[in-house]
Amino acid sequence: MRFRDGQRLQLEHPARGGRAPLSLRLSVNRRARRISVRIDARTGEAVVVAPTERGLEQAVAFAGSRSLWIAERLNARAAGVAMTPGTTLTVLGEPTRLEATGGAGAARFARDGSQLLIRAGGEGEAFTRRVLNLLRAEARCHLSARTAVHLQTLGLAPVTLSIGDPKSRWGSCTPRRRSIRYSWRIVMAPPAVLDYLAAHEVAHLVRADHSPAFWAVVFDLVGDPTPHRRWLRDHGATLHAVG
C-alpha cells in the first residue's frame, strides 16, 4: 500500500474488546531527522511524522508499535476550553477569568483584587474574536520585546515577526528571509517559557539546525532550556485545547 502526506488511517485500539480504533494522520516534514509521533489535541488524533513520503510505510509501522502510548495520550488529552464568559485561562502563566461587559467593546485587561480579568463585549463568536485579538496582541508585544533583546545580545539585525496559530510548532525561523513566526498560544505559558521560545527561534539565525552548537547559543541566552522544553511537552496540549 502506498501512503501519502495528509492521509488518515485507523489503528486498532490496543485494548480491543470493541474499543473504537485510534485515528492516525500521516505527515511528511522534510526537516525531520527521524520518525516521530505526537498528539494533536485540537483534532483528537495522533500524527506520525516522517522525513519523506517513502518513509511513511515505516512510520505507520512505528505508530502501530506505539499504539498503547497513543491510546493513553488520547485518553488523557485536555478537553477543549471555549473562550466564553466565565472561562478561566492563563496569560503569562497567571489564571485569567473571561467576563462579558455587554455592548461591543474591545477586550481589555482588568483586575478584581488579585484576580486578572479579560473583559470584552459581544456575544458568541464576537466575544471569542475580541478575546483572541487581545491575546494575539499581547503575544506580539511580549514576543517582540524578548526577540529584540536576544537579537541585541547576539549582535543581530531586526527580523520580520509574525503571529499565527500553527498546529504543531510554537515557533519557526526562516534565516534566509530573516523572519520568525510564533504561535499566539505561547502567551498563555509562564514568562520564562515564552522567553525560551524567543531565544530558541533567534538562535536559529545563527545555527539553522538543532546541533550541540545551536543548543549552546540557546544556553548562552537563557541558561538550561530543559525545564522550559519539559513544560511545553507537559502542558502544550492544554494550550492547544483553548479556543
mmCIF file of N, CA and C in Angstrom, residues 5-73:
data_model
loop_
_atom_site.group_PDB
_atom_site.id
_atom_site.type_symbol
_atom_site.label_atom_id
_atom_site.label_comp_id
_atom_site.label_asym_id
_atom_site.label_seq_id
_atom_site.Cartn_x
_atom_site.Cartn_y
_atom_site.Cartn_z
ATOM 1 N N ASP A 5 1.220 11.934 2.191
ATOM 2 C CA ASP A 5 1.172 13.011 3.170
ATOM 3 C C ASP A 5 -0.272 13.470 3.377
ATOM 4 N N GLY A 6 -0.694 13.584 4.637
ATOM 5 C CA GLY A 6 -2.038 14.035 4.951
ATOM 6 C C GLY A 6 -3.071 12.930 5.036
ATOM 7 N N GLN A 7 -2.683 11.727 4.669
ATOM 8 C CA GLN A 7 -3.631 10.604 4.700
ATOM 9 C C GLN A 7 -4.016 10.269 6.141
ATOM 10 N N ARG A 8 -5.252 9.866 6.334
ATOM 11 C CA ARG A 8 -5.744 9.455 7.649
ATOM 12 C C ARG A 8 -6.023 7.958 7.654
ATOM 13 N N LEU A 9 -5.574 7.302 8.734
ATOM 14 C CA LEU A 9 -5.759 5.868 8.895
ATOM 15 C C LEU A 9 -6.352 5.603 10.270
ATOM 16 N N GLN A 10 -6.705 4.364 10.501
ATOM 17 C CA GLN A 10 -7.181 3.945 11.812
ATOM 18 C C GLN A 10 -6.319 2.798 12.312
ATOM 19 N N LEU A 11 -5.847 2.936 13.552
ATOM 20 C CA LEU A 11 -5.074 1.886 14.198
ATOM 21 C C LEU A 11 -5.980 1.102 15.127
ATOM 22 N N GLU A 12 -5.753 -0.189 15.212
ATOM 23 C CA GLU A 12 -6.534 -0.991 16.145
ATOM 24 C C GLU A 12 -6.217 -0.563 17.570
ATOM 25 N N HIS A 13 -7.232 -0.356 18.374
ATOM 26 C CA HIS A 13 -7.034 0.040 19.765
ATOM 27 C C HIS A 13 -6.357 -1.104 20.514
ATOM 28 N N PRO A 14 -5.302 -0.843 21.274
ATOM 29 C CA PRO A 14 -4.578 -1.924 21.955
ATOM 30 C C PRO A 14 -5.441 -2.690 22.948
ATOM 31 N N ALA A 15 -6.502 -2.049 23.458
ATOM 32 C CA ALA A 15 -7.375 -2.726 24.419
ATOM 33 C C ALA A 15 -8.358 -3.668 23.730
ATOM 34 N N ARG A 16 -8.553 -3.468 22.429
ATOM 35 C CA ARG A 16 -9.524 -4.254 21.656
ATOM 36 C C ARG A 16 -10.864 -4.281 22.382
ATOM 37 N N GLY A 17 -11.518 -5.457 22.405
ATOM 38 C CA GLY A 17 -12.776 -5.554 23.143
ATOM 39 C C GLY A 17 -13.817 -4.551 22.702
ATOM 40 N N GLY A 18 -13.907 -4.284 21.410
ATOM 41 C CA GLY A 18 -14.929 -3.360 20.934
ATOM 42 C C GLY A 18 -14.557 -1.898 21.050
ATOM 43 N N ARG A 19 -13.339 -1.595 21.517
ATOM 44 C CA ARG A 19 -12.939 -0.196 21.629
ATOM 45 C C ARG A 19 -12.772 0.411 20.242
ATOM 46 N N ALA A 20 -13.146 1.690 20.103
ATOM 47 C CA ALA A 20 -13.030 2.373 18.815
ATOM 48 C C ALA A 20 -11.568 2.443 18.394
ATOM 49 N N PRO A 21 -11.288 2.324 17.095
ATOM 50 C CA PRO A 21 -9.899 2.420 16.627
ATOM 51 C C PRO A 21 -9.333 3.809 16.868
ATOM 52 N N LEU A 22 -8.011 3.893 16.822
ATOM 53 C CA LEU A 22 -7.306 5.155 17.047
ATOM 54 C C LEU A 22 -7.137 5.879 15.714
ATOM 55 N N SER A 23 -7.395 7.164 15.708
ATOM 56 C CA SER A 23 -7.250 7.964 14.496
ATOM 57 C C SER A 23 -5.793 8.388 14.330
ATOM 58 N N LEU A 24 -5.248 8.181 13.141
ATOM 59 C CA LEU A 24 -3.845 8.480 12.851
ATOM 60 C C LEU A 24 -3.754 9.294 11.570
ATOM 61 N N ARG A 25 -3.014 10.415 11.613
ATOM 62 C CA ARG A 25 -2.777 11.227 10.417
ATOM 63 C C ARG A 25 -1.304 11.142 10.034
ATOM 64 N N LEU A 26 -1.033 10.962 8.760
ATOM 65 C CA LEU A 26 0.339 10.872 8.266
ATOM 66 C C LEU A 26 0.826 12.256 7.832
ATOM 67 N N SER A 27 2.061 12.549 8.165
ATOM 68 C CA SER A 27 2.611 13.869 7.836
ATOM 69 C C SER A 27 4.061 13.724 7.399
ATOM 70 N N VAL A 28 4.424 14.457 6.349
ATOM 71 C CA VAL A 28 5.807 14.497 5.872
ATOM 72 C C VAL A 28 6.407 15.847 6.223
ATOM 73 N N ASN A 29 7.545 15.824 6.908
ATOM 74 C CA ASN A 29 8.269 17.041 7.264
ATOM 75 C C ASN A 29 9.710 16.859 6.812
ATOM 76 N N ARG A 30 10.090 17.553 5.752
ATOM 77 C CA ARG A 30 11.424 17.378 5.170
ATOM 78 C C ARG A 30 12.546 17.708 6.151
ATOM 79 N N ARG A 31 12.226 18.514 7.164
ATOM 80 C CA ARG A 31 13.260 18.898 8.126
ATOM 81 C C ARG A 31 13.374 17.920 9.291
ATOM 82 N N ALA A 32 12.453 16.973 9.372
ATOM 83 C CA ALA A 32 12.513 15.983 10.451
ATOM 84 C C ALA A 32 13.706 15.058 10.231
ATOM 85 N N ARG A 33 14.362 14.706 11.321
ATOM 86 C CA ARG A 33 15.516 13.822 11.218
ATOM 87 C C ARG A 33 15.139 12.361 11.452
ATOM 88 N N ARG A 34 13.991 12.151 12.045
ATOM 89 C CA ARG A 34 13.588 10.786 12.358
ATOM 90 C C ARG A 34 12.065 10.709 12.399
ATOM 91 N N ILE A 35 11.557 9.529 12.451
ATOM 92 C CA ILE A 35 10.125 9.307 12.585
ATOM 93 C C ILE A 35 9.698 9.616 14.013
ATOM 94 N N SER A 36 8.558 10.282 14.157
ATOM 95 C CA SER A 36 8.064 10.612 15.490
ATOM 96 C C SER A 36 6.536 10.605 15.490
ATOM 97 N N VAL A 37 5.966 10.524 16.681
ATOM 98 C CA VAL A 37 4.514 10.557 16.856
ATOM 99 C C VAL A 37 4.179 11.626 17.877
ATOM 100 N N ARG A 38 3.158 12.424 17.587
ATOM 101 C CA ARG A 38 2.675 13.422 18.540
ATOM 102 C C ARG A 38 1.157 13.371 18.555
ATOM 103 N N ILE A 39 0.572 14.014 19.556
ATOM 104 C CA ILE A 39 -0.885 14.069 19.676
ATOM 105 C C ILE A 39 -1.365 15.474 19.324
ATOM 106 N N ASP A 40 -2.311 15.571 18.418
ATOM 107 C CA ASP A 40 -2.934 16.844 18.073
ATOM 108 C C ASP A 40 -4.165 17.005 18.963
ATOM 109 N N ALA A 41 -4.040 17.852 19.998
ATOM 110 C CA ALA A 41 -5.111 17.985 20.988
ATOM 111 C C ALA A 41 -6.374 18.570 20.383
ATOM 112 N N ARG A 42 -6.231 19.378 19.334
ATOM 113 C CA ARG A 42 -7.407 20.038 18.772
ATOM 114 C C ARG A 42 -8.244 19.101 17.899
ATOM 115 N N THR A 43 -7.586 18.161 17.226
ATOM 116 C CA THR A 43 -8.329 17.255 16.357
ATOM 117 C C THR A 43 -8.581 15.906 17.010
ATOM 118 N N GLY A 44 -7.918 15.644 18.151
ATOM 119 C CA GLY A 44 -8.113 14.377 18.837
ATOM 120 C C GLY A 44 -7.572 13.195 18.059
ATOM 121 N N GLU A 45 -6.418 13.372 17.435
ATOM 122 C CA GLU A 45 -5.815 12.288 16.675
ATOM 123 C C GLU A 45 -4.307 12.291 16.864
ATOM 124 N N ALA A 46 -3.708 11.163 16.570
ATOM 125 C CA ALA A 46 -2.252 11.068 16.597
ATOM 126 C C ALA A 46 -1.709 11.448 15.224
ATOM 127 N N VAL A 47 -0.540 12.068 15.213
ATOM 128 C CA VAL A 47 0.108 12.450 13.960
ATOM 129 C C VAL A 47 1.477 11.782 13.928
ATOM 130 N N VAL A 48 1.723 10.980 12.920
ATOM 131 C CA VAL A 48 3.032 10.348 12.776
ATOM 132 C C VAL A 48 3.781 11.083 11.662
ATOM 133 N N VAL A 49 5.004 11.488 11.963
ATOM 134 C CA VAL A 49 5.790 12.336 11.062
ATOM 135 C C VAL A 49 6.984 11.552 10.523
ATOM 136 N N ALA A 50 7.200 11.656 9.217
ATOM 137 C CA ALA A 50 8.354 11.037 8.573
ATOM 138 C C ALA A 50 9.080 12.086 7.741
ATOM 139 N N PRO A 51 10.394 11.942 7.557
ATOM 140 C CA PRO A 51 11.152 12.924 6.764
ATOM 141 C C PRO A 51 10.790 12.920 5.286
ATOM 142 N N THR A 52 10.326 11.767 4.765
ATOM 143 C CA THR A 52 9.976 11.657 3.348
ATOM 144 C C THR A 52 8.700 10.839 3.194
ATOM 145 N N GLU A 53 8.061 10.975 2.049
ATOM 146 C CA GLU A 53 6.848 10.190 1.793
ATOM 147 C C GLU A 53 7.180 8.700 1.702
ATOM 148 N N ARG A 54 8.369 8.402 1.224
ATOM 149 C CA ARG A 54 8.789 7.000 1.138
ATOM 150 C C ARG A 54 8.885 6.380 2.530
ATOM 151 N N GLY A 55 9.174 7.203 3.530
ATOM 152 C CA GLY A 55 9.320 6.699 4.891
ATOM 153 C C GLY A 55 8.010 6.529 5.627
ATOM 154 N N LEU A 56 6.879 6.849 4.982
ATOM 155 C CA LEU A 56 5.592 6.762 5.671
ATOM 156 C C LEU A 56 5.203 5.327 6.009
ATOM 157 N N GLU A 57 5.601 4.373 5.190
ATOM 158 C CA GLU A 57 5.277 2.980 5.496
ATOM 159 C C GLU A 57 5.926 2.561 6.812
ATOM 160 N N GLN A 58 7.192 2.936 6.984
ATOM 161 C CA GLN A 58 7.881 2.644 8.243
ATOM 162 C C GLN A 58 7.250 3.429 9.387
ATOM 163 N N ALA A 59 6.794 4.652 9.095
ATOM 164 C CA ALA A 59 6.171 5.479 10.121
ATOM 165 C C ALA A 59 4.875 4.855 10.629
ATOM 166 N N VAL A 60 4.093 4.295 9.714
ATOM 167 C CA VAL A 60 2.846 3.636 10.111
ATOM 168 C C VAL A 60 3.144 2.444 11.008
ATOM 169 N N ALA A 61 4.169 1.684 10.657
ATOM 170 C CA ALA A 61 4.558 0.543 11.490
ATOM 171 C C ALA A 61 5.010 1.010 12.871
ATOM 172 N N PHE A 62 5.746 2.121 12.895
ATOM 173 C CA PHE A 62 6.203 2.673 14.173
ATOM 174 C C PHE A 62 5.017 3.097 15.026
ATOM 175 N N ALA A 63 4.040 3.756 14.412
ATOM 176 C CA ALA A 63 2.848 4.174 15.148
ATOM 177 C C ALA A 63 2.110 2.963 15.709
ATOM 178 N N GLY A 64 2.064 1.886 14.929
ATOM 179 C CA GLY A 64 1.418 0.679 15.417
ATOM 180 C C GLY A 64 2.103 0.124 16.650
ATOM 181 N N SER A 65 3.429 0.215 16.680
ATOM 182 C CA SER A 65 4.173 -0.275 17.849
ATOM 183 C C SER A 65 3.981 0.619 19.065
ATOM 184 N N ARG A 66 3.477 1.834 18.827
ATOM 185 C CA ARG A 66 3.273 2.795 19.920
ATOM 186 C C ARG A 66 1.790 2.993 20.214
ATOM 187 N N SER A 67 0.975 2.044 19.809
ATOM 188 C CA SER A 67 -0.477 2.217 19.935
ATOM 189 C C SER A 67 -0.922 2.374 21.389
ATOM 190 N N LEU A 68 -0.270 1.686 22.329
ATOM 191 C CA LEU A 68 -0.653 1.829 23.733
ATOM 192 C C LEU A 68 -0.367 3.244 24.220
ATOM 193 N N TRP A 69 0.808 3.768 23.856
ATOM 194 C CA TRP A 69 1.167 5.149 24.236
ATOM 195 C C TRP A 69 0.179 6.125 23.614
ATOM 196 N N ILE A 70 -0.158 5.908 22.345
ATOM 197 C CA ILE A 70 -1.099 6.792 21.665
ATOM 198 C C ILE A 70 -2.453 6.771 22.359
ATOM 199 N N ALA A 71 -2.941 5.576 22.683
ATOM 200 C CA ALA A 71 -4.241 5.455 23.349
ATOM 201 C C ALA A 71 -4.246 6.175 24.689
ATOM 202 N N GLU A 72 -3.171 6.031 25.451
ATOM 203 C CA GLU A 72 -3.091 6.686 26.759
ATOM 204 C C GLU A 72 -3.091 8.200 26.612
ATOM 205 N N ARG A 73 -2.345 8.702 25.628
ATOM 206 C CA ARG A 73 -2.266 10.160 25.437
ATOM 207 C C ARG A 73 -3.587 10.720 24.923
#
